[in-house]
JSON list of C-alpha atoms and ligand atoms in Angstrom, two decimals:
[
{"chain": "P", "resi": 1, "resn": "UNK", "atom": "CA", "xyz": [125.21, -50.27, -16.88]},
{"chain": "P", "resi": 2, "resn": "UNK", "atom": "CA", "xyz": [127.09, -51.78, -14.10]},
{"chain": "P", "resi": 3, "resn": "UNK", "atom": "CA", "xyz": [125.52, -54.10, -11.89]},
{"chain": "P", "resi": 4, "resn": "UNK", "atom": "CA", "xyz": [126.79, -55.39, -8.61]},
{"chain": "P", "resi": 5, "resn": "UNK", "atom": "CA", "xyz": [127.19, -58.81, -9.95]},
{"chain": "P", "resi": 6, "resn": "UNK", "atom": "CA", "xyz": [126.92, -60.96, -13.14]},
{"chain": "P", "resi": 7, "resn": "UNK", "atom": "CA", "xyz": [123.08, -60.88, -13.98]},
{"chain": "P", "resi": 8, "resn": "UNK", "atom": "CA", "xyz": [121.44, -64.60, -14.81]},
{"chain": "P", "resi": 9, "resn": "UNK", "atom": "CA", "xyz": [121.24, -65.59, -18.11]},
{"chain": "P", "resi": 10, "resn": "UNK", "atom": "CA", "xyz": [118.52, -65.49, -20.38]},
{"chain": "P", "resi": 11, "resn": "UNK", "atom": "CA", "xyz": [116.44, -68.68, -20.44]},
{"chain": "P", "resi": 12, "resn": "UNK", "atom": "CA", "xyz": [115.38, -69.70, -23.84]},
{"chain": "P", "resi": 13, "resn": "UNK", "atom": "CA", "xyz": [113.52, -72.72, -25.11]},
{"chain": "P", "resi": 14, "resn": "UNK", "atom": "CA", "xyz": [115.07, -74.33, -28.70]},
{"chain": "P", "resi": 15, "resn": "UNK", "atom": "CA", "xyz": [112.84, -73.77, -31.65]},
{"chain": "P", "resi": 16, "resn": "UNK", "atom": "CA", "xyz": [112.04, -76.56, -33.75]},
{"chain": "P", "resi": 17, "resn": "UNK", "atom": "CA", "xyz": [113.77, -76.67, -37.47]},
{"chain": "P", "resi": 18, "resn": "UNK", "atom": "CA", "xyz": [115.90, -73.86, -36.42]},
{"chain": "P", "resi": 19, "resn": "UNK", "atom": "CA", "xyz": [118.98, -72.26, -34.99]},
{"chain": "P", "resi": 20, "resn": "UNK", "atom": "CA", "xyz": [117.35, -69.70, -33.18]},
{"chain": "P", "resi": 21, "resn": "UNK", "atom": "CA", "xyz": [116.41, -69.87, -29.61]},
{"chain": "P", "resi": 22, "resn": "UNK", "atom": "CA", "xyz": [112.90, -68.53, -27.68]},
{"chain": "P", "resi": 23, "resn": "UNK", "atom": "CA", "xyz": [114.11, -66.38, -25.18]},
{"chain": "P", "resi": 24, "resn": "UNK", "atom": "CA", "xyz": [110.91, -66.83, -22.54]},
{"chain": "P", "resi": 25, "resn": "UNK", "atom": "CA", "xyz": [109.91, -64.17, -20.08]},
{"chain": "P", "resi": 26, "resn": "UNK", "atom": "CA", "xyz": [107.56, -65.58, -17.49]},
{"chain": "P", "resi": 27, "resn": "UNK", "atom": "CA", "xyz": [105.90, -69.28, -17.20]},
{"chain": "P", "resi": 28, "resn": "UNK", "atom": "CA", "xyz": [101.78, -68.67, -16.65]},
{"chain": "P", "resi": 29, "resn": "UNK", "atom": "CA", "xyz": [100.17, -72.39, -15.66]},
{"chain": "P", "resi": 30, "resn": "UNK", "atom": "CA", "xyz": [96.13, -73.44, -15.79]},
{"chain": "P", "resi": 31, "resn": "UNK", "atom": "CA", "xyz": [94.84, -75.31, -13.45]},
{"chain": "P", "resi": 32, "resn": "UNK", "atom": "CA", "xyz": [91.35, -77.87, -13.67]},
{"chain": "P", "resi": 33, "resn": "UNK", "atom": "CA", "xyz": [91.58, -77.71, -17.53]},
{"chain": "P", "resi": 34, "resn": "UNK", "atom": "CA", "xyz": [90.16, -81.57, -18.52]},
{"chain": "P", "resi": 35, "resn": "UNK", "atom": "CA", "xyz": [87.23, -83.00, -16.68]},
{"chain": "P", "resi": 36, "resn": "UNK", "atom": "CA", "xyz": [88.46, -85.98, -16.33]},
{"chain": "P", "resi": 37, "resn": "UNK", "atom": "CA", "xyz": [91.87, -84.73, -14.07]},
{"chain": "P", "resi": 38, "resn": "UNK", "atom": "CA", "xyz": [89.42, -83.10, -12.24]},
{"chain": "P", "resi": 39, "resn": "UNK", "atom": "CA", "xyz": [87.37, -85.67, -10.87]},
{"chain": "P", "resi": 40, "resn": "UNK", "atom": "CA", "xyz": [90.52, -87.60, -10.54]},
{"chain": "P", "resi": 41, "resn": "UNK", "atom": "CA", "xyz": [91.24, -84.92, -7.55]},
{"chain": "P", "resi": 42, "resn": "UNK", "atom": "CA", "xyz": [87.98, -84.74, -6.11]},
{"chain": "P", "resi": 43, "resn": "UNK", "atom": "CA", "xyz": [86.47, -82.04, -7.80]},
{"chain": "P", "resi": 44, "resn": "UNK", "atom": "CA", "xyz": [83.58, -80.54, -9.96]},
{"chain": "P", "resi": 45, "resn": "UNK", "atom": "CA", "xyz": [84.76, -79.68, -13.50]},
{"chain": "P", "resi": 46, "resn": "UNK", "atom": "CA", "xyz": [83.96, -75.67, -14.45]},
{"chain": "P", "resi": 47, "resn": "UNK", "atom": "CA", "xyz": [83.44, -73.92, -11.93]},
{"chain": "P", "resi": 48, "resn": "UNK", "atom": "CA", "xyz": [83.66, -70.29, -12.27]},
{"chain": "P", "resi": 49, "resn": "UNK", "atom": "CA", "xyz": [86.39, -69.32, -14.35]},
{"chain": "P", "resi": 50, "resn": "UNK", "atom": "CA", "xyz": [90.16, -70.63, -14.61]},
{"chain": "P", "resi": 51, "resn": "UNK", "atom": "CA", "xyz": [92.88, -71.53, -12.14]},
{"chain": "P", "resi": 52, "resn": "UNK", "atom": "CA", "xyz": [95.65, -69.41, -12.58]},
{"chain": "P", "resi": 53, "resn": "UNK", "atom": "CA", "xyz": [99.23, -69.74, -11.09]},
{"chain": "P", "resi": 54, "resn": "UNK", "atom": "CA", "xyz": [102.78, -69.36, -12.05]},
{"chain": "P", "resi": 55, "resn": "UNK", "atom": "CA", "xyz": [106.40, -70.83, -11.95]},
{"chain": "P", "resi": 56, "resn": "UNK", "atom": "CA", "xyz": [109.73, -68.83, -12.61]},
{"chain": "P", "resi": 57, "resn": "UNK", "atom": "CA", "xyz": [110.74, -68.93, -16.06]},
{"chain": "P", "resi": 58, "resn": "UNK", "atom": "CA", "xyz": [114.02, -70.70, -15.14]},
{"chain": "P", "resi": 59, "resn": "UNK", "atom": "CA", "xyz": [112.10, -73.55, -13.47]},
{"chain": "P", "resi": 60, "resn": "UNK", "atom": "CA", "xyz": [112.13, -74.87, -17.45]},
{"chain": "P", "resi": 61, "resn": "UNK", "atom": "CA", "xyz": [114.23, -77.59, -18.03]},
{"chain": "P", "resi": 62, "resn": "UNK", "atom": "CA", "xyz": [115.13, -78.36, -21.74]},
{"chain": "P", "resi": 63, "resn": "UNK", "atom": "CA", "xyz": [116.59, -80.41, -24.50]},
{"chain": "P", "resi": 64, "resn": "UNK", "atom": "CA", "xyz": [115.34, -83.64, -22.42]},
{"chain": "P", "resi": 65, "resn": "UNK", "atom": "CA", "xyz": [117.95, -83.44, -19.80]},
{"chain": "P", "resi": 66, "resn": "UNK", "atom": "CA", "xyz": [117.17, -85.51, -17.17]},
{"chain": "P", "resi": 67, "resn": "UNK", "atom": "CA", "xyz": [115.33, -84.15, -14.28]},
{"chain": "P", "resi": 68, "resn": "UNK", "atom": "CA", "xyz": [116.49, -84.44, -10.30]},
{"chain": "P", "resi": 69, "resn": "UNK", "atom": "CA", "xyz": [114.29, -85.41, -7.84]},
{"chain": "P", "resi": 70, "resn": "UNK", "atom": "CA", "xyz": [113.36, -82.52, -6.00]},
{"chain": "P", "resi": 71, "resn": "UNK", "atom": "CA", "xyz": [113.77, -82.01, -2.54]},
{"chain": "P", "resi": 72, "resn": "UNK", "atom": "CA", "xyz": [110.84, -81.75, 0.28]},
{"chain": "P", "resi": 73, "resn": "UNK", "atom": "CA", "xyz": [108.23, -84.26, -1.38]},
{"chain": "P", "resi": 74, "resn": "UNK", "atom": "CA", "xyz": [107.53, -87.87, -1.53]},
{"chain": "P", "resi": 75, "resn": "UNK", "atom": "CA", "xyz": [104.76, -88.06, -4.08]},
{"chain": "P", "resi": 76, "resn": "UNK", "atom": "CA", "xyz": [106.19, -85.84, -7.11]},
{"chain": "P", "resi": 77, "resn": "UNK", "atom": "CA", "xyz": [103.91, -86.45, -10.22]},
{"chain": "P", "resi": 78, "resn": "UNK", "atom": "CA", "xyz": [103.60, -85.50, -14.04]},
{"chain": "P", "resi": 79, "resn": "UNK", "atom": "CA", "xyz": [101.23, -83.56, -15.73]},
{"chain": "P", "resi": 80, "resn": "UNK", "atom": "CA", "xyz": [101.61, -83.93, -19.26]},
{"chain": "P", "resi": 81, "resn": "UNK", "atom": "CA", "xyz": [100.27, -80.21, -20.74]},
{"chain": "P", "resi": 82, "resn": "UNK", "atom": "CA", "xyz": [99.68, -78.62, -23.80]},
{"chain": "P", "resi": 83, "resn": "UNK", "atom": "CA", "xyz": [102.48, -75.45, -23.72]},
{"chain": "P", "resi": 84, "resn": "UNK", "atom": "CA", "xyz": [101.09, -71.70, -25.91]},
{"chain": "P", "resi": 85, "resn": "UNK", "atom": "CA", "xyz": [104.16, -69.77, -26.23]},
{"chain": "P", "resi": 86, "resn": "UNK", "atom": "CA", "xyz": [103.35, -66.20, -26.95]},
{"chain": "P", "resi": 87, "resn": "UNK", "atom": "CA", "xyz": [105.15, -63.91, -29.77]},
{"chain": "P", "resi": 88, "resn": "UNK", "atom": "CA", "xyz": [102.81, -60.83, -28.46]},
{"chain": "P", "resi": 89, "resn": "UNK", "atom": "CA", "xyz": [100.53, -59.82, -26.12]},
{"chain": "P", "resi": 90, "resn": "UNK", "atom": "CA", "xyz": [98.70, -57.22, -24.94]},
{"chain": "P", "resi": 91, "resn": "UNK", "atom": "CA", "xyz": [95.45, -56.87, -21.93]},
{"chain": "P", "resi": 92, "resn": "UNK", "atom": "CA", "xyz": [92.50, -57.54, -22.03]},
{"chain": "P", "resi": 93, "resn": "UNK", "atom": "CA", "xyz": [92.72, -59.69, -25.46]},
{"chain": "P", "resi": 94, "resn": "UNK", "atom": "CA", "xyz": [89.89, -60.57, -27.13]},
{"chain": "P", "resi": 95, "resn": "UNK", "atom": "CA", "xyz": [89.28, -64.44, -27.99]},
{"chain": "P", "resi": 96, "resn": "UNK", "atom": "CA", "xyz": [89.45, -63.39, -31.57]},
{"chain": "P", "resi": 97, "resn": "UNK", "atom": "CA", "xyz": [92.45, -61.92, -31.69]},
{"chain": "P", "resi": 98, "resn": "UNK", "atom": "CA", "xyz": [93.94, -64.81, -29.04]},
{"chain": "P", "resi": 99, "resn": "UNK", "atom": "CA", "xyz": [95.45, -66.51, -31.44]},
{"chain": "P", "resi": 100, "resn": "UNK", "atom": "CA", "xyz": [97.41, -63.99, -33.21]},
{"chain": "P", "resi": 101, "resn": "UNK", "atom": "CA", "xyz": [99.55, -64.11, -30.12]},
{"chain": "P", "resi": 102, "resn": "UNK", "atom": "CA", "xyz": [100.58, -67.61, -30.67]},
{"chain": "P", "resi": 103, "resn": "UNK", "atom": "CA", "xyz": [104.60, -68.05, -31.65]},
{"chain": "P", "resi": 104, "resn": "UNK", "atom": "CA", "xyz": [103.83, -71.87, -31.15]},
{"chain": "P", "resi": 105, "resn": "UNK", "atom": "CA", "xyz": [103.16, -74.78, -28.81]},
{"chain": "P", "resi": 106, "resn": "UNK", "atom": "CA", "xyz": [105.48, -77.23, -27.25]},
{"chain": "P", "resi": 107, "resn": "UNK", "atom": "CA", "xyz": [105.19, -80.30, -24.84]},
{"chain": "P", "resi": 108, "resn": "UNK", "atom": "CA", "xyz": [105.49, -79.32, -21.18]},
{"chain": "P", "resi": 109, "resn": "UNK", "atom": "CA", "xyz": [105.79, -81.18, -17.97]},
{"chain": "P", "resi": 110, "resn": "UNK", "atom": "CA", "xyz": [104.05, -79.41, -15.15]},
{"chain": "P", "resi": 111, "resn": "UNK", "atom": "CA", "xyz": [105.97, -81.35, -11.79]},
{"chain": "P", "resi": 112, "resn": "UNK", "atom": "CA", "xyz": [104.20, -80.86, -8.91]},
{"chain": "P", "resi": 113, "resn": "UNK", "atom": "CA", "xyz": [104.64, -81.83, -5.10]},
{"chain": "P", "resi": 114, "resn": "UNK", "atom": "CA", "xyz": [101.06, -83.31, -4.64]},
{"chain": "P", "resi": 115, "resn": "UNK", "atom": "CA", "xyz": [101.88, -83.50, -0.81]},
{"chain": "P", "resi": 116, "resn": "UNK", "atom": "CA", "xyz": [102.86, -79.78, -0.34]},
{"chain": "P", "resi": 117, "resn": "UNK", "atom": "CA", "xyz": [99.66, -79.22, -2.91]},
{"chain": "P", "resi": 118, "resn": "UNK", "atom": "CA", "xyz": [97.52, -81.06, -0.79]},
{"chain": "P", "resi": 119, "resn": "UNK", "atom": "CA", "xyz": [98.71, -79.27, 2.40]},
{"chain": "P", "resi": 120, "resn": "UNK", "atom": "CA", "xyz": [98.37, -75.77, 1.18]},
{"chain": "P", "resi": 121, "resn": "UNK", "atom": "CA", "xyz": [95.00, -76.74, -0.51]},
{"chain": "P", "resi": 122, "resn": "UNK", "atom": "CA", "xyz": [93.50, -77.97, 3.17]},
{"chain": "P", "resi": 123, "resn": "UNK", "atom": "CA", "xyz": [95.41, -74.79, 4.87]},
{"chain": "P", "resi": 124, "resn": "UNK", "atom": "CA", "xyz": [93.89, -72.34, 1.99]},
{"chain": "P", "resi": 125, "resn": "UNK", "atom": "CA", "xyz": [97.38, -71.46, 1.41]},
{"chain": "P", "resi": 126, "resn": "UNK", "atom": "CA", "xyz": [99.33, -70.46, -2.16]},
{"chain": "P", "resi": 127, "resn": "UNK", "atom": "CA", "xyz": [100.71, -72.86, -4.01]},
{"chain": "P", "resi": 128, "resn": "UNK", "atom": "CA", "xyz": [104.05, -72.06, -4.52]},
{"chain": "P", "resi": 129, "resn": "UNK", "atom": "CA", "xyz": [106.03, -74.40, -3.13]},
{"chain": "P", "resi": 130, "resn": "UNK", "atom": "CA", "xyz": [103.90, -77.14, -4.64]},
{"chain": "P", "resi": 131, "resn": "UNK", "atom": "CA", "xyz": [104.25, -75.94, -8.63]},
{"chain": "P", "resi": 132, "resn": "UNK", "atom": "CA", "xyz": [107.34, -73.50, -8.63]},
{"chain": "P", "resi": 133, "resn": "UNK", "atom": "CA", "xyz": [109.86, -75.50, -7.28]},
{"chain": "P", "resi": 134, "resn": "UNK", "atom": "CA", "xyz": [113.71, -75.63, -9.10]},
{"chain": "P", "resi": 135, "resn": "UNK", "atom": "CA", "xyz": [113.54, -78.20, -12.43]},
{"chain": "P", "resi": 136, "resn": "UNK", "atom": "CA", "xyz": [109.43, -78.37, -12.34]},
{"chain": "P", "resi": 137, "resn": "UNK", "atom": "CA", "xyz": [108.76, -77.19, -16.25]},
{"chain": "P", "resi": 138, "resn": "UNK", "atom": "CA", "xyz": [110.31, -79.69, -19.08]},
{"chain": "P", "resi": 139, "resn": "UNK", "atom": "CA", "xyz": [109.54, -78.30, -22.17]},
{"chain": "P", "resi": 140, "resn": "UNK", "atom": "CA", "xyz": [110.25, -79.89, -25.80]},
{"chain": "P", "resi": 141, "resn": "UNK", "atom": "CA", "xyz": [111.20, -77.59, -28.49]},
{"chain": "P", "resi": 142, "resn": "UNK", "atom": "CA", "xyz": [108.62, -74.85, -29.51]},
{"chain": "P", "resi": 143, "resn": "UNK", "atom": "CA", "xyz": [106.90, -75.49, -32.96]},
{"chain": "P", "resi": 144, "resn": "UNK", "atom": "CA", "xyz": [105.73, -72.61, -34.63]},
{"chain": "P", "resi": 145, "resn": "UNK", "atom": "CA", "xyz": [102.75, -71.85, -36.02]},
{"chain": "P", "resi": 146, "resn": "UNK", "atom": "CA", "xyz": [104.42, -71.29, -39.57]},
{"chain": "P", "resi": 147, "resn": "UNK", "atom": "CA", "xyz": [104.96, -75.07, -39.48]},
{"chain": "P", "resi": 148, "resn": "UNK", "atom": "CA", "xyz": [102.30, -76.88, -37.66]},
{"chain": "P", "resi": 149, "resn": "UNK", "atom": "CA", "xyz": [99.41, -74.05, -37.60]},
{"chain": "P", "resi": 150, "resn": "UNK", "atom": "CA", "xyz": [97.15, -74.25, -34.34]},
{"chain": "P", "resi": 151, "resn": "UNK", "atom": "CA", "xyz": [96.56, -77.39, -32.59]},
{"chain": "P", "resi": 152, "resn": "UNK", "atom": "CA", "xyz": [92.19, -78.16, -32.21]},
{"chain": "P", "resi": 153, "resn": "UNK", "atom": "CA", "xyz": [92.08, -81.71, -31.96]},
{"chain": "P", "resi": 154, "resn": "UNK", "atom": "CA", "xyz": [95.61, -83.54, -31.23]},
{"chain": "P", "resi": 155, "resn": "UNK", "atom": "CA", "xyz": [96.02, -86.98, -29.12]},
{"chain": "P", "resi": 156, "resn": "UNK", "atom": "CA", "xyz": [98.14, -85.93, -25.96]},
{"chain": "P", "resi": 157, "resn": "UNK", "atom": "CA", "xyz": [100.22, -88.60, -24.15]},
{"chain": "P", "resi": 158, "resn": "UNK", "atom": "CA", "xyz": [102.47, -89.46, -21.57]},
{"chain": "P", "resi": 159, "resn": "UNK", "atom": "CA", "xyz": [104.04, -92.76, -20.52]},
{"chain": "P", "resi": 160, "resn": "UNK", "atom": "CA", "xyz": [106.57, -93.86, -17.69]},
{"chain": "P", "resi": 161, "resn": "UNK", "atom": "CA", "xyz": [108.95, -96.69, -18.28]},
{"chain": "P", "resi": 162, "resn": "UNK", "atom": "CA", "xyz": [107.00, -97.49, -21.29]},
{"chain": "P", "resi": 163, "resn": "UNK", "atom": "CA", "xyz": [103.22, -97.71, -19.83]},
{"chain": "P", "resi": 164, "resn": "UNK", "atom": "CA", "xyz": [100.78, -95.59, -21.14]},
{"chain": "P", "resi": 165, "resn": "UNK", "atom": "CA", "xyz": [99.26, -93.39, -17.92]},
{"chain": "P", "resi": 166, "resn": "UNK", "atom": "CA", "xyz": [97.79, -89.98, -19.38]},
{"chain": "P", "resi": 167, "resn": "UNK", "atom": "CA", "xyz": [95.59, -90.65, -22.97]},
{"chain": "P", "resi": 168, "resn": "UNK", "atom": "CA", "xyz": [93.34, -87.78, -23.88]},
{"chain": "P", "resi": 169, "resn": "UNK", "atom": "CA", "xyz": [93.13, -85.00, -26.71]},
{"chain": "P", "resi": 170, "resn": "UNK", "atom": "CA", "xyz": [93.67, -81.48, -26.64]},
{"chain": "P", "resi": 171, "resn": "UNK", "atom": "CA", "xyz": [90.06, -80.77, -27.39]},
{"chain": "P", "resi": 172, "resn": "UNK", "atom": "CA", "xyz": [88.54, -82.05, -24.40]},
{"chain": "P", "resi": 173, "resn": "UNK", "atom": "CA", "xyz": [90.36, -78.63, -22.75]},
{"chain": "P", "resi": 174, "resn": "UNK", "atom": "CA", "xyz": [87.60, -76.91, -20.64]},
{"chain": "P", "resi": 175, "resn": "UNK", "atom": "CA", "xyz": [88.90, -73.42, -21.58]},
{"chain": "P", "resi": 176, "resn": "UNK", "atom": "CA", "xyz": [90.57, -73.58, -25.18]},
{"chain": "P", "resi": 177, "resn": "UNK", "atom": "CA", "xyz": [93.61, -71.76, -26.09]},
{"chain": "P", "resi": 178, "resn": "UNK", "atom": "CA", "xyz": [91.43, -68.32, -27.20]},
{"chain": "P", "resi": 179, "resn": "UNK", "atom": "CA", "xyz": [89.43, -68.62, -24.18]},
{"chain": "P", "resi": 180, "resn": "UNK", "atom": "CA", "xyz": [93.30, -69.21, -21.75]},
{"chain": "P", "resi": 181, "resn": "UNK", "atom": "CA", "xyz": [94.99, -65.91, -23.65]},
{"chain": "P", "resi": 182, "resn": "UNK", "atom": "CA", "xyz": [91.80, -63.46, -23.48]},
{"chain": "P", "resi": 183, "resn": "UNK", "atom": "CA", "xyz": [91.27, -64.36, -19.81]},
{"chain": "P", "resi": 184, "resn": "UNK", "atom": "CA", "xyz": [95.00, -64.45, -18.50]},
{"chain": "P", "resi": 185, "resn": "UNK", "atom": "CA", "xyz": [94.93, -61.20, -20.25]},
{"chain": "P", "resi": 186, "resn": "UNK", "atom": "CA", "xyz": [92.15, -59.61, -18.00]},
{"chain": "P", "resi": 187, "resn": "UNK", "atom": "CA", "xyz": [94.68, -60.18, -15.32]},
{"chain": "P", "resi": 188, "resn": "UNK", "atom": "CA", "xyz": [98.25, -60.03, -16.58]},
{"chain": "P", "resi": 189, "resn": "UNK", "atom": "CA", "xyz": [99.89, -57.83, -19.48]},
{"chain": "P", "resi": 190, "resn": "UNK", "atom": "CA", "xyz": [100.79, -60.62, -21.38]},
{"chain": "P", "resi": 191, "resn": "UNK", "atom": "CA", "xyz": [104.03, -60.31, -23.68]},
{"chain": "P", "resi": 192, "resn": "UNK", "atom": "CA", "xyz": [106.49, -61.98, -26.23]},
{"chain": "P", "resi": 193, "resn": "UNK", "atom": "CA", "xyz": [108.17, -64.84, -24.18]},
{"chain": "P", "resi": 194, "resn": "UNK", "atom": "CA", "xyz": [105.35, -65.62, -22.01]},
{"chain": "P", "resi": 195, "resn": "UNK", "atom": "CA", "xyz": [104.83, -69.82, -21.76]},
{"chain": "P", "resi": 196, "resn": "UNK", "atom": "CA", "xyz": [101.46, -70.77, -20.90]},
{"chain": "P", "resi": 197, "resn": "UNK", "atom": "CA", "xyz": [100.81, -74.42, -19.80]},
{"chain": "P", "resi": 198, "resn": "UNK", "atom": "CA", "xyz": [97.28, -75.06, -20.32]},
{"chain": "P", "resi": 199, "resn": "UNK", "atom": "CA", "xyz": [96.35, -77.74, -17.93]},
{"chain": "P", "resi": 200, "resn": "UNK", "atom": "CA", "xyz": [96.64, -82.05, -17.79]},
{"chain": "P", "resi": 201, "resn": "UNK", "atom": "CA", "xyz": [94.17, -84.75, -18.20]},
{"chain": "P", "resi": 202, "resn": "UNK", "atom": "CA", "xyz": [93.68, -87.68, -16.03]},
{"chain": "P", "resi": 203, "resn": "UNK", "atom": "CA", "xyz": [95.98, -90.42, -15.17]},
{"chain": "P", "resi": 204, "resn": "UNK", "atom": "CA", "xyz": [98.33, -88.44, -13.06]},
{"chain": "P", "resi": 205, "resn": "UNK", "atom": "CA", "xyz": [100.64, -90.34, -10.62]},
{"chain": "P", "resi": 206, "resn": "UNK", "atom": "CA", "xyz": [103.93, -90.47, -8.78]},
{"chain": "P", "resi": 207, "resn": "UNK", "atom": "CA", "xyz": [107.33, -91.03, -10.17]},
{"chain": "P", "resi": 208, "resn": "UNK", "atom": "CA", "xyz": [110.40, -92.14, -8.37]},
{"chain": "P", "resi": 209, "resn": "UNK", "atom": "CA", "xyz": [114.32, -91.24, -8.98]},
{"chain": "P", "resi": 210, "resn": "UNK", "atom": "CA", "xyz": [115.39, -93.93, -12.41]},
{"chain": "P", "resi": 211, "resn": "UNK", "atom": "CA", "xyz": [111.83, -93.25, -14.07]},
{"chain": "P", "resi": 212, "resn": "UNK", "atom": "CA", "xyz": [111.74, -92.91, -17.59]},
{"chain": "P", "resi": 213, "resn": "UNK", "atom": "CA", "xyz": [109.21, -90.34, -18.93]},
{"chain": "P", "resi": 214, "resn": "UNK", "atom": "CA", "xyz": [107.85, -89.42, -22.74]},
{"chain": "P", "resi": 215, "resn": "UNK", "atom": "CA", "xyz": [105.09, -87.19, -23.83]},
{"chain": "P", "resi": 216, "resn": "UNK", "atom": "CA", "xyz": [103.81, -86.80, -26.91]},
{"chain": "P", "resi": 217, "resn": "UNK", "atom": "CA", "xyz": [101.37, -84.35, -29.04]},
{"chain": "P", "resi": 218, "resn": "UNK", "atom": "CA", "xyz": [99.97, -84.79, -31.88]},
{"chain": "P", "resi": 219, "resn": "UNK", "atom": "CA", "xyz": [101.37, -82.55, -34.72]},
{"chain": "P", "resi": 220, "resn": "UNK", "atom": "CA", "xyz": [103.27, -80.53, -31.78]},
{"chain": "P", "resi": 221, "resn": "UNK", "atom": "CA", "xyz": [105.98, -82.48, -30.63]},
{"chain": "P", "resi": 222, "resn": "UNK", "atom": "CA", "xyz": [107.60, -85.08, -27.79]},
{"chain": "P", "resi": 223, "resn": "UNK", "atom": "CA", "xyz": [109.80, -85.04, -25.08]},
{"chain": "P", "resi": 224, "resn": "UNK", "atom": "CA", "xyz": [111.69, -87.77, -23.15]},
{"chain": "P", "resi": 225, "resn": "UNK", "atom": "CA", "xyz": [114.00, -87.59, -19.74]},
{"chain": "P", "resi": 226, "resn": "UNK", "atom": "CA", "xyz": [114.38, -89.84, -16.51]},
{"chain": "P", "resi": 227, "resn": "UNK", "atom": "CA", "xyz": [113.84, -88.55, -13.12]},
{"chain": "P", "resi": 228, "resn": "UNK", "atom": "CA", "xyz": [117.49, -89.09, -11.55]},
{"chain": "M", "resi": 1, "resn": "MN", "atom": "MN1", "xyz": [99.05, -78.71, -14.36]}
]
């Protein structure tokens, strides 16, 4: 095969206790997941069924390398999220068979421009712009289920500079991580690679260039950079 330039590399995630690398195929993201953020932004908790949207896979930054401002926003905040990565897939996957899917889970960062959010939210326009943007996925290392099984209840917690500003636990998730697979599924082919962030609780805010941020989860992992 001969192609008219030099394709991109792959982008791959490290694996935790290992040498090998996750190579990841496409970045699915849940929106409205914890009551709590959802109040926070002036809305009803559970309504209907979940907010999907997506960011390109190389939109992950890793190994806590610091993370640049990004251009076009003035209020850029964290969501600290709960990451599934996916070792198979398949459609239309049943909740019981969700979690045979599961590779393992990681700590992600889902960045958003709340300003271009808000706009296209108030215009009825896609989101894009607001979620997808170069540098807005951190990701720890990926823990696999062969170490740390499947995460049900598990404090998850982000602080900047050293304050605590997101507290909650991964079971207070609206939709659970069967209930996130088997539904994605219904619209997507889900496969080996795909990275699922599965929503933030409350506390969100706005960071500025020379913030320090670190997430934690329980029994999953941590992950620490500065906004430069
Ligand atoms: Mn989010």
């Amino acid at each position: 095969m001969e192609y008219v330039f030099d394709p991109n590399p792959v982008v791959s995630v490290a694996v935790l206790n290992s040498a090998m690398q996750f190579p990841v195929h496409r970045i699915y993201c849940v929106g409205q997941n914890y009551a709590d953020h959802v109040r926070e932004m002036g809305g009803e908790p559970k309504q209907g069924t979940p907010v999907f949207f997506s960011k390109p896979a190389d939109a992950i930054v890793t190994d806590n390398k610091d993370v640049p401002y990004p251009p076009a926003t003035n209020n850029l905040h964290y969501e600290v999220e709960l990451v599934i990565a996916l070792g198979q897939g398949g459609s239309n996957i049943s909740t019981a068979a969700a979690l045979d899917c599961v590779f393992g889970y990681a700590v992600g960062i889902d960045f958003t421009r709340r300003d271009l959010q808000a706009q296209a939210k108030s215009a009825g326009r896609p989101w894009d712009v607001a979620k997808g943007f170069d540098g807005s996925a951190p990701i720890s290392a990926i823990n696999p289920v062969a170490q740390m099984g499947h995460p049900s209840s598990a404090v998850i917690e982000l602080s900047v500079n050293g304050e605590t500003r997101q507290h909650s636990n991964v079971e207070n998730m609206i939709w659970s991580v069967e209930d996130i697979i088997a539904e994605l599924s219904s619209f997507f082919a889900l496969t080996s690679g795909d990275l699922i962030y599965t929503g933030t609780p409350a506390g969100v805010s706005a960071v500025v260039a020379g913030d320090k941020i670190a997430a934690n989860i329980q029994d999953v992992g941590s992950i620490a950079f500065s906004v430069i």
